Structure formats: structure tokens, C-alpha cells
mmCIF file of C-alpha atoms and ligand atoms in Angstrom:
data_model
loop_
_atom_site.group_PDB
_atom_site.id
_atom_site.type_symbol
_atom_site.label_atom_id
_atom_site.label_comp_id
_atom_site.label_asym_id
_atom_site.label_seq_id
_atom_site.Cartn_x
_atom_site.Cartn_y
_atom_site.Cartn_z
ATOM 1 C CA UNK A 52 13.263 16.867 61.103
ATOM 2 C CA UNK A 53 9.833 14.590 60.776
ATOM 3 C CA UNK A 54 7.586 17.487 59.568
ATOM 4 C CA UNK A 55 10.010 19.000 57.206
ATOM 5 C CA UNK A 56 10.636 15.785 55.302
ATOM 6 C CA UNK A 57 6.892 15.787 55.595
ATOM 7 C CA UNK A 58 6.601 19.314 54.039
ATOM 8 C CA UNK A 59 9.194 18.395 51.673
ATOM 9 C CA UNK A 60 7.482 15.577 50.260
ATOM 10 C CA UNK A 61 3.989 16.844 50.247
ATOM 11 C CA UNK A 62 5.848 20.214 48.125
ATOM 12 C CA UNK A 63 6.862 17.481 45.448
ATOM 13 C CA UNK A 64 3.106 16.187 45.285
ATOM 14 C CA UNK A 65 1.966 19.220 45.428
ATOM 15 C CA UNK A 66 4.071 20.106 42.315
ATOM 16 C CA UNK A 67 4.332 17.471 40.256
ATOM 17 C CA UNK A 68 0.380 15.824 40.490
ATOM 18 C CA UNK A 69 -1.017 18.824 38.870
ATOM 19 C CA UNK A 70 1.942 18.732 36.570
ATOM 20 C CA UNK A 71 1.072 15.637 34.714
ATOM 21 C CA UNK A 72 -3.107 16.041 35.234
ATOM 22 C CA UNK A 73 -3.276 19.487 34.238
ATOM 23 C CA UNK A 74 -2.718 21.773 31.271
ATOM 24 C CA UNK A 75 -4.844 20.784 28.462
ATOM 25 C CA UNK A 76 -5.803 22.333 25.889
ATOM 26 C CA UNK A 77 -8.342 21.435 22.855
ATOM 27 C CA UNK A 78 -8.272 22.774 19.375
ATOM 28 C CA UNK A 79 -11.263 22.835 17.205
ATOM 29 C CA UNK A 80 -11.462 20.509 14.291
ATOM 30 C CA UNK A 81 -13.422 20.830 10.801
ATOM 31 C CA UNK A 82 -13.628 17.217 9.277
ATOM 32 C CA UNK A 83 -13.815 16.611 5.601
ATOM 33 C CA UNK A 84 -14.528 14.196 3.131
ATOM 34 C CA UNK A 85 -12.425 11.846 0.805
ATOM 35 C CA UNK A 86 -13.634 8.721 -1.395
ATOM 36 C CA UNK A 87 -11.753 5.871 -2.388
ATOM 37 C CA UNK A 88 -12.264 4.660 -6.249
ATOM 38 C CA UNK A 89 -10.562 2.032 -8.536
ATOM 39 C CA UNK A 90 -9.209 4.858 -11.113
ATOM 40 C CA UNK A 91 -7.598 5.495 -14.484
ATOM 41 C CA UNK A 92 -4.415 7.246 -14.225
ATOM 42 C CA UNK A 93 -4.790 10.896 -15.687
ATOM 43 C CA UNK A 94 -2.050 10.656 -18.198
ATOM 44 C CA UNK A 95 -2.835 14.016 -20.296
ATOM 45 C CA UNK A 96 -1.484 15.753 -18.020
ATOM 46 C CA UNK A 97 1.982 14.433 -17.922
ATOM 47 C CA UNK A 98 4.182 17.823 -18.894
ATOM 48 C CA UNK A 99 6.889 15.690 -21.178
ATOM 49 C CA UNK A 100 9.338 18.556 -20.933
ATOM 50 C CA UNK A 101 9.886 19.187 -18.114
ATOM 51 C CA UNK A 102 10.592 15.442 -17.495
ATOM 52 C CA UNK A 103 13.780 13.894 -16.684
ATOM 53 C CA UNK A 104 14.345 10.192 -17.631
ATOM 54 C CA UNK A 105 16.196 9.010 -15.358
ATOM 55 C CA UNK A 106 14.169 10.277 -12.297
ATOM 56 C CA UNK A 107 12.470 6.906 -10.945
ATOM 57 C CA UNK A 108 9.390 8.580 -10.310
ATOM 58 C CA UNK A 109 9.218 9.926 -14.341
ATOM 59 C CA UNK A 110 10.147 6.150 -14.929
ATOM 60 C CA UNK A 111 7.508 4.987 -13.381
ATOM 61 C CA UNK A 112 5.156 7.302 -14.905
ATOM 62 C CA UNK A 113 5.802 6.266 -17.821
ATOM 63 C CA UNK A 114 5.906 2.629 -16.950
ATOM 64 C CA UNK A 115 2.314 3.344 -15.717
ATOM 65 C CA UNK A 116 0.303 5.334 -18.790
ATOM 66 C CA UNK A 117 2.140 2.310 -21.058
ATOM 67 C CA UNK A 118 0.467 -0.031 -19.280
ATOM 68 C CA UNK A 119 -2.945 1.357 -19.235
ATOM 69 C CA UNK A 120 -2.696 2.463 -23.183
ATOM 70 C CA UNK A 121 -1.932 -0.955 -23.898
ATOM 71 C CA UNK A 122 -4.824 -2.884 -22.140
ATOM 72 C CA UNK A 123 -8.249 0.287 -22.568
ATOM 73 C CA UNK A 124 -10.723 -1.036 -20.048
ATOM 74 C CA UNK A 125 -10.036 -4.611 -19.363
ATOM 75 C CA UNK A 126 -11.050 -4.527 -15.705
ATOM 76 C CA UNK A 127 -7.305 -6.220 -15.098
ATOM 77 C CA UNK A 128 -4.597 -6.777 -16.916
ATOM 78 C CA UNK A 129 -3.665 -10.654 -15.412
ATOM 79 C CA UNK A 130 -0.717 -10.927 -17.473
ATOM 80 C CA UNK A 131 1.338 -8.168 -15.750
ATOM 81 C CA UNK A 132 -0.524 -8.824 -12.276
ATOM 82 C CA UNK A 133 3.173 -10.289 -11.111
ATOM 83 C CA UNK A 134 3.761 -7.496 -8.302
ATOM 84 C CA UNK A 135 0.149 -6.482 -8.052
ATOM 85 C CA UNK A 136 -1.111 -10.119 -8.012
ATOM 86 C CA UNK A 137 0.442 -10.040 -4.435
ATOM 87 C CA UNK A 138 -1.704 -7.700 -2.760
ATOM 88 C CA UNK A 139 -4.329 -9.962 -2.739
ATOM 89 C CA UNK A 140 -1.948 -12.827 -1.102
ATOM 90 C CA UNK A 141 -2.177 -12.099 2.023
ATOM 91 C CA UNK A 142 -6.487 -12.763 1.884
ATOM 92 C CA UNK A 143 -5.650 -16.098 0.624
ATOM 93 C CA UNK A 144 -3.388 -16.940 3.243
ATOM 94 C CA UNK A 145 -5.481 -16.140 5.843
ATOM 95 C CA UNK A 146 -7.976 -17.795 4.864
ATOM 96 C CA UNK A 147 -6.445 -21.016 4.010
ATOM 97 C CA UNK A 148 -4.733 -20.691 7.804
ATOM 98 C CA UNK A 149 -8.065 -20.463 8.874
ATOM 99 C CA UNK A 150 -9.207 -23.354 7.276
ATOM 100 C CA UNK A 151 -6.451 -25.629 7.595
ATOM 101 C CA UNK A 152 -6.644 -24.860 11.170
ATOM 102 C CA UNK A 153 -10.531 -25.706 11.895
ATOM 103 C CA UNK A 154 -9.745 -29.028 9.809
ATOM 104 C CA UNK A 155 -6.813 -29.827 12.297
ATOM 105 C CA UNK A 156 -9.168 -29.816 15.423
ATOM 106 C CA UNK A 157 -11.648 -31.457 13.559
ATOM 107 C CA UNK A 158 -8.989 -34.202 13.065
ATOM 108 C CA UNK A 159 -8.233 -34.110 16.855
ATOM 109 C CA UNK A 160 -11.486 -35.351 17.757
ATOM 110 C CA UNK B 1247 19.329 5.449 58.254
ATOM 111 C CA UNK B 1248 17.748 8.810 57.319
ATOM 112 C CA UNK B 1249 18.190 8.721 53.440
ATOM 113 C CA UNK B 1250 16.748 4.752 53.554
ATOM 114 C CA UNK B 1251 13.492 6.447 55.019
ATOM 115 C CA UNK B 1252 13.495 8.869 52.892
ATOM 116 C CA UNK B 1253 13.822 6.243 49.789
ATOM 117 C CA UNK B 1254 11.236 4.605 51.135
ATOM 118 C CA UNK B 1255 9.070 7.661 51.842
ATOM 119 C CA UNK B 1256 9.722 8.768 48.124
ATOM 120 C CA UNK B 1257 8.460 5.109 47.082
ATOM 121 C CA UNK B 1258 5.550 4.769 48.675
ATOM 122 C CA UNK B 1259 4.607 8.097 47.158
ATOM 123 C CA UNK B 1260 5.770 7.099 44.059
ATOM 124 C CA UNK B 1261 3.530 3.866 44.400
ATOM 125 C CA UNK B 1262 0.476 6.062 45.778
ATOM 126 C CA UNK B 1263 0.199 8.881 43.465
ATOM 127 C CA UNK B 1264 0.223 6.100 40.079
ATOM 128 C CA UNK B 1265 -2.496 4.153 42.401
ATOM 129 C CA UNK B 1266 -4.125 7.675 42.923
ATOM 130 C CA UNK B 1267 -3.920 8.601 38.746
ATOM 131 C CA UNK B 1268 -4.641 4.861 37.617
ATOM 132 C CA UNK B 1269 -7.470 4.797 39.665
ATOM 133 C CA UNK B 1270 -9.139 7.843 40.064
ATOM 134 C CA UNK B 1271 -9.790 7.755 36.463
ATOM 135 C CA UNK B 1272 -8.593 11.589 36.610
ATOM 136 C CA UNK B 1273 -6.353 11.071 33.380
ATOM 137 C CA UNK B 1274 -8.110 12.100 30.439
ATOM 138 C CA UNK B 1275 -7.847 9.535 27.362
ATOM 139 C CA UNK B 1276 -10.353 11.830 24.897
ATOM 140 C CA UNK B 1277 -8.265 11.307 21.564
ATOM 141 C CA UNK B 1278 -9.398 15.007 21.036
ATOM 142 C CA UNK B 1279 -8.071 16.917 24.325
ATOM 143 C CA UNK B 1280 -3.993 16.709 23.707
ATOM 144 C CA UNK B 1281 -1.697 15.790 26.172
ATOM 145 C CA UNK B 1282 0.102 18.235 28.403
ATOM 146 C CA UNK B 1283 3.533 19.250 27.212
ATOM 147 C CA UNK B 1284 5.618 17.362 29.816
ATOM 148 C CA UNK B 1285 3.181 14.086 28.918
ATOM 149 C CA UNK B 1286 3.946 14.594 25.076
ATOM 150 C CA UNK B 1287 7.665 15.608 25.640
ATOM 151 C CA UNK B 1288 7.717 12.413 27.334
ATOM 152 C CA UNK B 1289 5.829 10.171 25.096
ATOM 153 C CA UNK B 1290 7.677 11.229 21.956
ATOM 154 C CA UNK B 1291 11.394 10.938 23.634
ATOM 155 C CA UNK B 1292 10.321 7.616 24.470
ATOM 156 C CA UNK B 1293 8.909 6.977 20.887
ATOM 157 C CA UNK B 1294 11.475 7.979 19.126
ATOM 158 C CA UNK B 1295 14.692 6.405 20.467
ATOM 159 C CA UNK B 1296 12.755 2.598 20.965
ATOM 160 C CA UNK B 1297 12.506 3.402 16.931
ATOM 161 C CA UNK B 1298 16.093 4.208 16.441
ATOM 162 C CA UNK B 1299 17.111 1.409 18.692
ATOM 163 C CA UNK B 1300 15.286 -0.721 17.113
ATOM 164 C CA UNK B 1301 15.798 0.471 13.097
ATOM 165 C CA UNK B 1302 19.651 0.641 13.871
ATOM 166 C CA UNK B 1303 20.795 -2.400 12.038
ATOM 167 C CA UNK B 1304 18.129 -2.858 9.143
ATOM 168 C CA UNK B 1305 19.872 -2.571 5.969
ATOM 169 C CA UNK B 1306 18.263 -0.249 3.506
ATOM 170 C CA UNK B 1307 18.152 -1.436 -0.199
ATOM 171 C CA UNK B 1308 18.139 0.801 -3.552
ATOM 172 C CA UNK B 1309 14.631 2.953 -3.071
ATOM 173 C CA UNK B 1310 15.659 4.762 -6.277
ATOM 174 C CA UNK B 1311 13.134 2.305 -8.567
ATOM 175 C CA UNK B 1312 10.313 2.669 -10.160
ATOM 176 C CA UNK B 1313 8.625 -0.517 -9.964
ATOM 177 C CA UNK B 1314 9.275 0.072 -6.117
ATOM 178 C CA UNK B 1315 7.341 3.435 -6.046
ATOM 179 C CA UNK B 1316 4.530 1.803 -8.253
ATOM 180 C CA UNK B 1317 4.213 -0.871 -6.398
ATOM 181 C CA UNK B 1318 4.244 1.577 -2.803
ATOM 182 C CA UNK B 1319 2.314 4.240 -4.733
ATOM 183 C CA UNK B 1320 -0.659 1.930 -5.139
ATOM 184 C CA UNK B 1321 -0.859 0.639 -1.616
ATOM 185 C CA UNK B 1322 -0.250 3.979 0.077
ATOM 186 C CA UNK B 1323 -3.234 5.321 -1.969
ATOM 187 C CA UNK B 1324 -5.567 2.441 -0.760
ATOM 188 C CA UNK B 1325 -3.833 2.086 2.467
ATOM 189 C CA UNK B 1326 -2.468 4.965 4.208
ATOM 190 C CA UNK B 1327 -3.309 8.222 2.442
ATOM 191 C CA UNK B 1328 -6.264 8.564 4.618
ATOM 192 C CA UNK B 1329 -4.209 9.161 7.664
ATOM 193 C CA UNK B 1330 -1.323 10.380 5.692
ATOM 194 C CA UNK B 1331 -2.557 12.450 3.007
ATOM 195 C CA UNK B 1332 -1.721 13.050 -0.014
ATOM 196 C CA UNK B 1333 -0.377 16.071 -2.247
ATOM 197 C CA UNK B 1334 -2.702 18.777 -2.542
ATOM 198 C CA UNK B 1335 -4.924 17.739 0.215
ATOM 199 C CA UNK B 1336 -3.955 19.524 4.027
ATOM 200 C CA UNK B 1337 -7.273 17.337 6.503
ATOM 201 C CA UNK B 1338 -9.393 14.152 6.258
ATOM 202 C CA UNK B 1339 -11.519 12.450 9.181
ATOM 203 C CA UNK B 1340 -8.410 10.768 10.565
ATOM 204 C CA UNK B 1341 -5.282 13.044 10.346
ATOM 205 C CA UNK B 1342 -7.666 15.712 12.237
ATOM 206 C CA UNK B 1343 -9.135 12.826 14.229
ATOM 207 C CA UNK B 1344 -6.351 10.661 15.533
ATOM 208 C CA UNK B 1345 -4.367 11.681 18.232
ATOM 209 C CA UNK B 1346 -1.673 11.266 18.360
ATOM 210 C CA UNK B 1347 -1.749 13.496 14.875
ATOM 211 C CA UNK B 1348 -0.225 11.061 11.770
ATOM 212 C CA UNK B 1349 1.931 12.702 10.348
ATOM 213 C CA UNK B 1350 1.427 14.393 6.853
ATOM 214 C CA UNK B 1351 3.978 12.406 4.827
ATOM 215 C CA UNK B 1352 3.179 14.592 1.800
ATOM 216 C CA UNK B 1353 5.159 17.224 3.032
ATOM 217 C CA UNK B 1354 9.223 16.841 3.695
ATOM 218 C CA UNK B 1355 10.407 16.309 7.238
ATOM 219 C CA UNK B 1356 11.317 19.701 8.204
ATOM 220 C CA UNK B 1357 7.636 20.979 7.525
ATOM 221 C CA UNK B 1358 6.893 18.528 9.837
ATOM 222 C CA UNK B 1359 8.390 19.474 12.868
ATOM 223 C CA UNK B 1360 8.225 17.510 16.736
ATOM 224 C CA UNK B 1361 10.407 14.743 16.073
ATOM 225 C CA UNK B 1362 14.225 14.284 14.920
ATOM 226 C CA UNK B 1363 14.410 12.215 11.752
ATOM 227 C CA UNK B 1364 18.269 11.735 11.958
ATOM 228 C CA UNK B 1365 19.863 11.499 8.146
ATOM 229 C CA UNK B 1366 18.311 9.900 5.089
ATOM 230 C CA UNK B 1367 18.907 6.544 5.589
ATOM 231 C CA UNK B 1368 18.209 6.661 9.432
ATOM 232 C CA UNK B 1369 14.873 8.454 8.238
ATOM 233 C CA UNK B 1370 14.392 5.205 5.762
ATOM 234 C CA UNK B 1371 15.209 2.505 8.541
ATOM 235 C CA UNK B 1372 13.044 3.998 10.836
ATOM 236 C CA UNK B 1373 9.931 4.186 8.186
ATOM 237 C CA UNK B 1374 10.758 1.032 7.099
ATOM 238 C CA UNK B 1375 10.181 -0.176 11.253
ATOM 239 C CA UNK B 1376 7.657 1.910 11.597
ATOM 240 C CA UNK B 1377 5.514 0.578 9.048
ATOM 241 C CA UNK B 1378 5.850 -3.103 9.699
ATOM 242 C CA UNK B 1379 5.569 -3.066 13.244
ATOM 243 C CA UNK B 1380 3.397 -0.524 14.007
ATOM 244 C CA UNK B 1381 3.389 2.263 16.839
ATOM 245 C CA UNK B 1382 1.395 1.251 20.322
ATOM 246 C CA UNK B 1383 -1.403 2.887 21.527
ATOM 247 C CA UNK B 1384 -1.606 5.299 18.100
ATOM 248 C CA UNK B 1385 -3.557 5.071 14.760
ATOM 249 C CA UNK B 1386 -0.379 3.232 13.451
ATOM 250 C CA UNK B 1387 -0.779 -0.033 12.402
ATOM 251 C CA UNK B 1388 1.584 -2.588 12.690
ATOM 252 C CA UNK B 1389 1.591 -3.755 8.283
ATOM 253 C CA UNK B 1390 4.082 -6.187 9.003
ATOM 254 C CA UNK B 1391 1.530 -8.691 9.801
ATOM 255 C CA UNK B 1392 -0.431 -8.869 6.417
ATOM 256 C CA UNK B 1393 2.892 -7.832 3.863
ATOM 257 C CA UNK B 1394 6.426 -8.841 2.992
ATOM 258 C CA UNK B 1395 9.245 -6.494 3.176
ATOM 259 C CA UNK B 1396 9.841 -6.009 -0.448
ATOM 260 C CA UNK B 1397 6.139 -4.519 -0.153
ATOM 261 C CA UNK B 1398 7.142 -2.415 3.195
ATOM 262 C CA UNK B 1399 10.324 -1.063 1.372
ATOM 263 C CA UNK B 1400 7.997 -0.124 -1.597
ATOM 264 C CA UNK B 1401 6.191 2.208 0.373
ATOM 265 C CA UNK B 1402 9.411 3.393 2.059
ATOM 266 C CA UNK B 1403 10.504 3.804 -1.335
ATOM 267 C CA UNK B 1404 7.222 5.959 -2.066
ATOM 268 C CA UNK B 1405 6.994 7.832 1.193
ATOM 269 C CA UNK B 1406 10.813 9.356 -0.204
ATOM 270 C CA UNK B 1407 9.326 10.924 -2.796
ATOM 271 C CA UNK B 1408 5.926 11.423 -1.912
ATOM 272 C CA UNK B 1409 6.872 15.661 -0.437
ATOM 273 C CA UNK B 1410 8.038 15.753 -4.042
ATOM 274 C CA UNK B 1411 5.340 15.026 -6.282
ATOM 275 C CA UNK B 1412 2.653 17.551 -7.608
ATOM 276 C CA UNK B 1413 -1.087 16.214 -7.224
ATOM 277 C CA UNK B 1414 -0.857 15.370 -10.733
ATOM 278 C CA UNK B 1415 2.149 13.088 -10.860
ATOM 279 C CA UNK B 1416 0.920 11.151 -7.323
ATOM 280 C CA UNK B 1417 -2.446 10.658 -9.415
ATOM 281 C CA UNK B 1418 -0.781 8.565 -12.232
ATOM 282 C CA UNK B 1419 1.606 6.313 -9.646
ATOM 283 C CA UNK B 1420 -0.974 5.453 -7.503
ATOM 284 C CA UNK B 1421 -3.964 4.704 -9.629
ATOM 285 C CA UNK B 1422 -5.096 0.770 -9.503
ATOM 286 C CA UNK B 1423 -7.854 0.130 -12.698
HETATM 287 CU CU1 CU C 141 7.947 12.247 11.124
#
């Protein structure tokens, strides 16, 4: 009885352990480059004939290009930063948090 | 009594196996060695069900909005495209080097198989949750620590349209001066 039980258990182990740890295969990779810069929207390529003016994508493109045409080369258009401006908020918040944390710990000394 | 003994033995075996696997160093954690099919399936199921459950009560706002697309587009290009690619690009250092590999979000869901996406609303919900909270032990960061919900919804709106965008449209939507 005991031996058959041990046999069963070791059979289970023999099947389980290799299944979990083995059967791995590698694939070959060929990495490529990517670059990141501030770029102007290339509005010359918009194909107006094919555009559905109700499509949010089209509306968004029109907005972007209009805005860009109005403010050529100004590095940042602060008047319109509304939502864009939020991008920087979290950095600021972190700084402020860090500072206030430090201050607090000093006050307690 | 026999059953009890058997159970005890199985528990001991399970613990023993776990300890052996843990301490022997036999598990290969290299990102350039894919999981076995079984382990992959295990992790994938766990992940999908976890996301589905966590996201099920999230309310999806109207995502058909130009401002959202612009906000999300700029963020996507800056923060996500290195891993999740963009129209006209099929691979990057990150998309090839990371494991689990970041799905190519510039192609439609049908083209990147391997897990379920549910209906459209559920897909938006899942995406929101994943972007906000990230995925443990993968390259996917939790962006909710540094970005508010509106900006995350903007990215959800953007990636919803992303598979339909041409490289030119993508360029216009994401360009930041
Ligand atoms: Cu997917």
C-alpha cells in the first residue's frame, strides 16, 4: 500500500517538475532605433477630400494645425497651454512635496 | 485516515517542490527566454481575470472627443510609443527586449491575439485600469501615480483610435512643439 502510494506521488512529481521548468525556446531579435524630439505637426499631408468633419480625429487634426499656423515658431504658446500645462504639474507637485516633507522633519528637531 | 495521509503527503510534496524550485535557482528569469506554454497560460489567465474584475465597475466617459485625442496623443507619443509602437513601426528596442512583450497598440485587437479584450466598453475600462495601475512584474508602469484620471482617459481615447490612424495622422495628432 505504502509503496504504491509513494510510486504514485513520485510519478506525479516526475511529470510536474519537468513540465514547470522545461520546454523553453528562444527567438532571435534584431533591435532598431527610435528617436524623440519636439516636432512640428506636418499639416501639408492632410488629405482634405477624404475627411469626415464629424470625426474627432479630423477635428483634432484641424485644431492642431490651426493652432500651429497661428503661432509659428514661438517655442510655446502659453495662452493655450490649458491642458498641455498640466503635463508639468506633477513634476512641480513632487518637488513641492519633497521640500515640504524636508521642512517638516526639520521643524521637529 | 488513508486519505488524510495522502493529503499530508501531497502537501509536503507541494511545499517541497516549491522550495526546490525557489532555492535551486532552476527557474530562468531571463527576459530573453520565454515562459513555457503552461506558465504563460497560468500568468495570462491570472492577469486577464484580475484586470477584468478590478475594472468592471469603472464608468467610461465619452471618448469621442478631439481635445482628449490631442492630449492623449501627445502623451502617448512621449510616454508609450517606445514600448507600444506607432503606425508604420513594427518593432523597437523595448517591444523586442521586454518580456512579457508590450502589445502593439497601433494594430487592432484582432491582430494582437493571446488574450481576451471583451466588448468595447470593457476594453476601454481594462485599458484605463492597466494604464492607471500598471501590471506587476512586467514593463508596464502605473501612470496613475503621476497622472490624473482625465489624462489617463485621454490616452484611452487615443489608443482606441490609434489602430485606425495613418502615420501622417499620427504625426499631426502627437506633434508637440
Ligand atoms: Cu491586448
